[in-house]
Amino acid sequence: MTATVIDGKAFAATVREKVAAHVTRLKEEHGITPGLAVVLVGEDPASQVYVRSKGKQTVEVGMQSYEFKRDIDITEDELLALIAQLNADPSVHGILVQLPLPAHLDSDLVINAIDPAKDVDGFHISNVGLLGTGQKSMVPCTPLGCLMMLRDHHGSLSGLNAVVVGRSNIVGKPMAQLLLGDSCTVTIAHSRTKDLPEVVRRADIVVAAVGRPEMVIGDWIKPGATVIDVGINRIEKPEGGTRLVGDADYASCAAVAGAITPVPGGVGPMTIACLLANTITACCRANNLPEPEGLTA
Ligand code: GUN
């Protein structure tokens, strides 16, 4: 079997189109421009690339982008004061603090200072608890993007066996909660799981989010299963230079799977698209307006 390739780049473009249409409606019918504030501390090159990309896409869908770049030696009190200012600003509907933060700042403290209603990353402890108890919350962007692609491919996920490989707070754990919410039978596996290949072989849906390049191989995949690859790893090529690979070995998995997301061009583009979707959701909730359909969990 050769797997269907789930085109995340194209899917993300359709999500952005839906977001843009919603932005137009909010502006024309309600006089509201959704606003997203991104806070970047320090000059980590990868973070700078992410933040630039977020800002560009925010503007492209018609929303207001606010960027707050702060020196690496900002104090915790200064950063908390900035977050308090953004919490109080009615033109800001979403707040994202780019991670990782420098070591002298307590990330949990900073994230939990964000108004949960503006927490478009879904990292605030209140949103984690709401998601875990099946209540309306802000949902982390990468797992939300994976869920959207899975729903689009499968229709209903009810009763399917899902194995999430990886237990991070940003991807693995919320992904498992979302799949459970869609009535999958969910296993969270990780690098220490005993007989990992055997566990993965039971899965109708495999979400690879373990952070190890090409760890999940075709031999582990049940024929016809769907493989969602969250990994983004840069590895050295034998002939020199580097290339991006996922946490799944694409060639061997694609030979067995029913569907698979490529790297790059799979889950990656969905993350920012879902950040924009979350900003619309936060803006609608803040203004007691109906939420956009198909852009939330
Ligand atoms: N750094 C890398 N990915 C992310 C993300 O999704 N959100 C935040 N806040 N920081 C990140």
XYZ file of C-alpha atoms and ligand atoms in Angstrom:
308
model
C 0.000 0.000 0.000
C 1.191 3.513 -0.714
C -0.144 5.978 1.797
C -2.287 8.997 1.007
C -0.196 12.066 1.760
C -2.034 14.453 4.085
C -1.045 17.873 2.766
C -0.717 20.105 5.836
C 0.422 23.066 3.803
C -2.774 23.045 1.718
C -4.917 22.311 4.782
C -3.339 25.221 6.692
C -4.160 27.507 3.755
C -7.853 26.523 3.994
C -7.796 27.183 7.761
C -6.285 30.640 7.142
C -8.967 31.340 4.514
C -11.702 30.484 7.037
C -9.997 32.676 9.639
C -9.687 35.560 7.156
C -13.390 35.294 6.242
C -14.250 35.426 9.928
C -12.011 38.429 10.491
C -13.789 40.269 7.676
C -17.166 39.492 9.269
C -15.996 40.647 12.721
C -14.736 43.905 11.253
C -17.719 44.631 8.996
C -20.558 43.473 11.231
C -19.150 44.266 14.673
C -16.349 46.800 14.169
C -13.902 44.430 15.927
C -10.357 43.704 14.726
C -8.948 40.608 16.422
C -5.503 41.286 17.904
C -2.665 38.881 18.728
C 0.254 39.915 20.937
C 3.478 37.919 20.754
C 6.177 38.380 23.379
C 9.749 37.397 22.499
C 12.515 37.544 25.112
C 16.103 37.405 23.848
C 17.434 36.661 20.395
C 17.194 32.896 19.906
C 17.373 32.565 16.086
C 14.723 29.806 15.810
C 12.327 31.801 18.015
C 12.919 34.909 15.909
C 11.982 32.966 12.764
C 8.789 31.639 14.400
C 7.789 35.063 15.679
C 8.375 36.737 12.315
C 6.273 34.079 10.617
C 3.480 34.444 13.177
C 3.429 38.228 12.742
C 3.335 37.982 8.942
C 0.485 35.445 8.877
C -1.490 37.380 11.499
C -1.439 40.465 9.272
C -2.224 38.404 6.139
C -5.534 37.207 7.615
C -6.467 40.786 8.518
C -5.801 40.675 12.241
C -3.750 43.161 14.234
C -0.285 41.897 15.208
C 1.495 43.307 18.248
C 5.117 42.287 18.853
C 6.929 42.884 22.122
C 10.649 42.146 21.897
C 12.484 42.339 25.184
C 16.168 41.990 26.111
C 17.379 38.669 27.432
C 18.062 40.249 30.853
C 14.449 41.395 31.447
C 13.427 40.692 35.054
C 10.509 38.450 35.926
C 8.665 41.443 37.432
C 9.112 43.449 34.231
C 7.803 40.561 32.116
C 4.848 40.032 34.482
C 4.072 43.761 34.242
C 3.999 43.505 30.430
C 1.614 40.535 30.629
C -0.641 42.416 33.064
C -0.741 45.309 30.597
C -1.712 42.965 27.726
C -4.309 41.196 29.903
C -5.949 44.584 30.532
C -5.828 45.751 26.889
C -9.208 45.144 25.173
C -7.639 45.337 21.693
C -5.511 42.267 22.514
C -7.540 39.033 22.227
C -4.642 36.579 22.221
C -1.298 36.565 24.057
C 1.584 34.248 23.243
C 4.889 34.214 25.113
C 7.432 32.528 22.878
C 9.161 29.578 24.566
C 11.740 28.676 25.662
C 12.311 31.595 28.021
C 15.806 32.303 29.386
C 16.674 30.171 32.431
C 16.329 32.989 34.981
C 12.598 33.316 34.172
C 10.066 30.829 35.572
C 8.084 29.760 32.474
C 5.204 28.269 34.483
C 4.816 31.452 36.504
C 4.884 33.613 33.374
C 2.459 31.439 31.378
C 0.053 31.239 34.317
C 0.035 35.049 34.553
C -1.677 35.235 31.145
C -5.467 35.710 31.283
C -6.694 32.144 30.459
C -9.256 33.633 28.055
C -6.354 35.178 26.052
C -4.074 32.116 26.339
C -4.054 31.183 22.642
C -1.312 28.587 23.265
C -3.588 26.721 25.683
C -0.688 26.342 28.130
C -2.286 28.045 31.184
C -3.012 25.581 33.969
C -6.727 26.521 33.831
C -6.920 25.598 30.157
C -5.020 22.358 30.798
C -7.575 21.483 33.490
C -10.562 22.471 31.346
C -9.318 20.336 28.431
C -8.629 17.416 30.785
C -12.176 17.545 32.112
C -13.770 17.939 28.689
C -14.810 21.557 29.184
C -14.529 24.463 26.781
C -10.910 25.669 26.796
C -8.180 27.128 24.658
C -6.464 24.154 22.993
C -2.712 23.942 22.217
C -2.141 24.723 18.547
C -0.124 21.736 17.332
C -2.466 19.047 18.729
C -5.454 21.064 17.482
C -3.925 21.041 13.988
C -3.388 17.268 14.186
C -7.005 16.767 15.302
C -8.322 18.871 12.410
C -6.355 16.790 9.884
C -7.477 13.517 11.460
C -11.146 14.578 11.468
C -10.851 15.674 7.861
C -9.285 12.378 6.792
C -11.382 9.948 8.846
C -14.657 11.760 9.431
C -15.463 10.159 12.781
C -12.600 9.012 15.035
C -14.956 7.174 17.381
C -13.670 3.801 18.584
C -10.331 3.984 16.805
C -7.158 2.926 18.621
C -4.847 5.908 18.888
C -1.265 5.710 20.131
C 0.462 8.977 20.961
C 4.224 8.508 21.150
C 5.467 11.333 23.371
C 4.245 12.769 26.664
C 5.097 16.462 26.469
C 2.773 19.068 27.944
C 2.737 20.922 24.614
C 1.858 18.018 22.302
C 1.606 14.489 23.724
C -0.669 15.030 26.714
C -3.146 17.485 25.085
C -3.188 15.348 21.916
C -4.256 12.354 24.005
C -7.007 14.418 25.667
C -8.329 15.597 22.308
C -8.387 12.068 20.867
C -10.179 10.846 23.981
C -12.666 13.685 23.503
C -13.361 12.280 20.020
C -13.933 8.815 21.551
C -10.678 7.143 20.520
C -9.150 4.473 22.716
C -5.958 6.265 23.630
C -2.534 5.018 24.697
C 0.235 7.438 25.612
C 3.549 5.774 24.879
C 7.038 7.266 25.139
C 10.714 6.504 24.774
C 10.687 4.246 27.856
C 7.568 2.267 26.913
C 8.163 -1.481 27.066
C 7.770 -3.160 23.683
C 7.020 0.114 21.920
C 6.820 -1.477 18.431
C 4.118 -3.863 19.677
C 2.132 -1.002 21.242
C 2.337 1.092 18.065
C 1.278 -1.911 15.919
C -2.145 -1.845 17.607
C -2.819 1.701 16.478
C -5.264 2.861 13.820
C -3.815 6.334 14.451
C -0.193 6.970 15.399
C 0.874 10.429 16.516
C 4.676 10.591 16.604
C 5.737 13.381 18.963
C 8.731 11.987 20.776
C 11.466 14.312 19.476
C 13.729 11.607 18.071
C 14.515 11.669 14.356
C 12.955 8.833 12.326
C 12.338 6.692 15.413
C 8.975 5.241 14.330
C 9.576 2.842 11.444
C 7.297 1.109 8.958
C 7.670 -2.260 10.659
C 5.799 -0.789 13.667
C 2.840 0.429 11.617
C -0.382 -1.557 11.191
C -1.203 -1.729 7.470
C -3.595 1.077 6.588
C -3.021 3.095 9.780
C -2.764 6.889 9.781
C 0.582 8.367 10.811
C 0.680 11.964 12.049
C 4.286 13.099 12.379
C 4.802 16.031 14.720
C 8.607 15.841 14.709
C 10.815 18.481 13.136
C 14.455 17.395 13.361
C 17.395 18.724 11.388
C 19.885 15.943 10.605
C 23.189 15.793 8.744
C 23.089 14.329 5.240
C 25.801 11.746 4.419
C 26.849 13.862 1.434
C 27.059 17.011 3.586
C 24.498 19.670 4.488
C 21.335 19.044 6.480
C 17.711 18.055 5.921
C 14.507 18.109 7.956
C 13.017 14.810 9.055
C 10.158 13.859 11.344
C 9.925 11.435 14.254
C 8.697 8.798 11.772
C 10.841 7.279 9.048
C 8.817 8.566 6.121
C 9.728 6.063 3.388
C 9.179 2.904 5.419
C 6.019 4.224 7.123
C 4.496 5.499 3.866
C 4.917 2.019 2.365
C 2.612 0.515 5.025
C 0.358 3.321 6.274
C -3.008 4.303 4.811
C -2.218 7.995 5.270
C 0.751 10.002 6.494
C 1.802 13.603 7.047
C 5.131 14.566 5.438
C 7.938 16.587 7.054
C 8.146 19.360 6.084
C 4.661 20.293 4.874
C 2.537 18.235 7.262
C 1.815 19.218 10.858
C 4.247 22.185 10.857
C 2.156 24.655 8.822
C -0.954 23.773 10.846
C 0.503 25.145 14.096
C 0.442 28.828 13.145
C -2.860 28.379 11.275
C -4.349 27.049 14.533
C -2.828 29.933 16.488
C -4.796 32.277 14.215
C -7.890 30.086 14.657
C -7.477 30.255 18.453
C -7.183 34.035 18.290
C -10.519 34.231 16.451
C -12.071 31.876 18.999
C -10.760 34.003 21.892
C -12.018 37.184 20.211
C -15.512 35.731 19.653
C -15.741 34.477 23.241
C -14.547 37.841 24.609
C -17.328 39.574 22.671
C -20.074 36.997 23.353
C -20.307 36.157 19.657
C -20.828 32.683 18.170
C -17.588 30.797 17.687
C -16.399 29.938 14.182
C -17.312 26.404 13.113
C -14.568 23.904 12.332
C -11.806 25.986 13.942
C -12.086 24.668 17.501
C -11.906 21.267 19.159
N 8.142 27.616 20.894
C 8.078 26.629 19.977
N 6.798 26.326 19.697
C 6.029 27.130 20.464
C 4.636 27.297 20.615
O 3.812 26.617 19.994
N 4.231 28.233 21.506
C 5.113 28.989 22.215
N 4.630 29.889 23.062
N 6.417 28.861 22.100
C 6.879 27.938 21.225
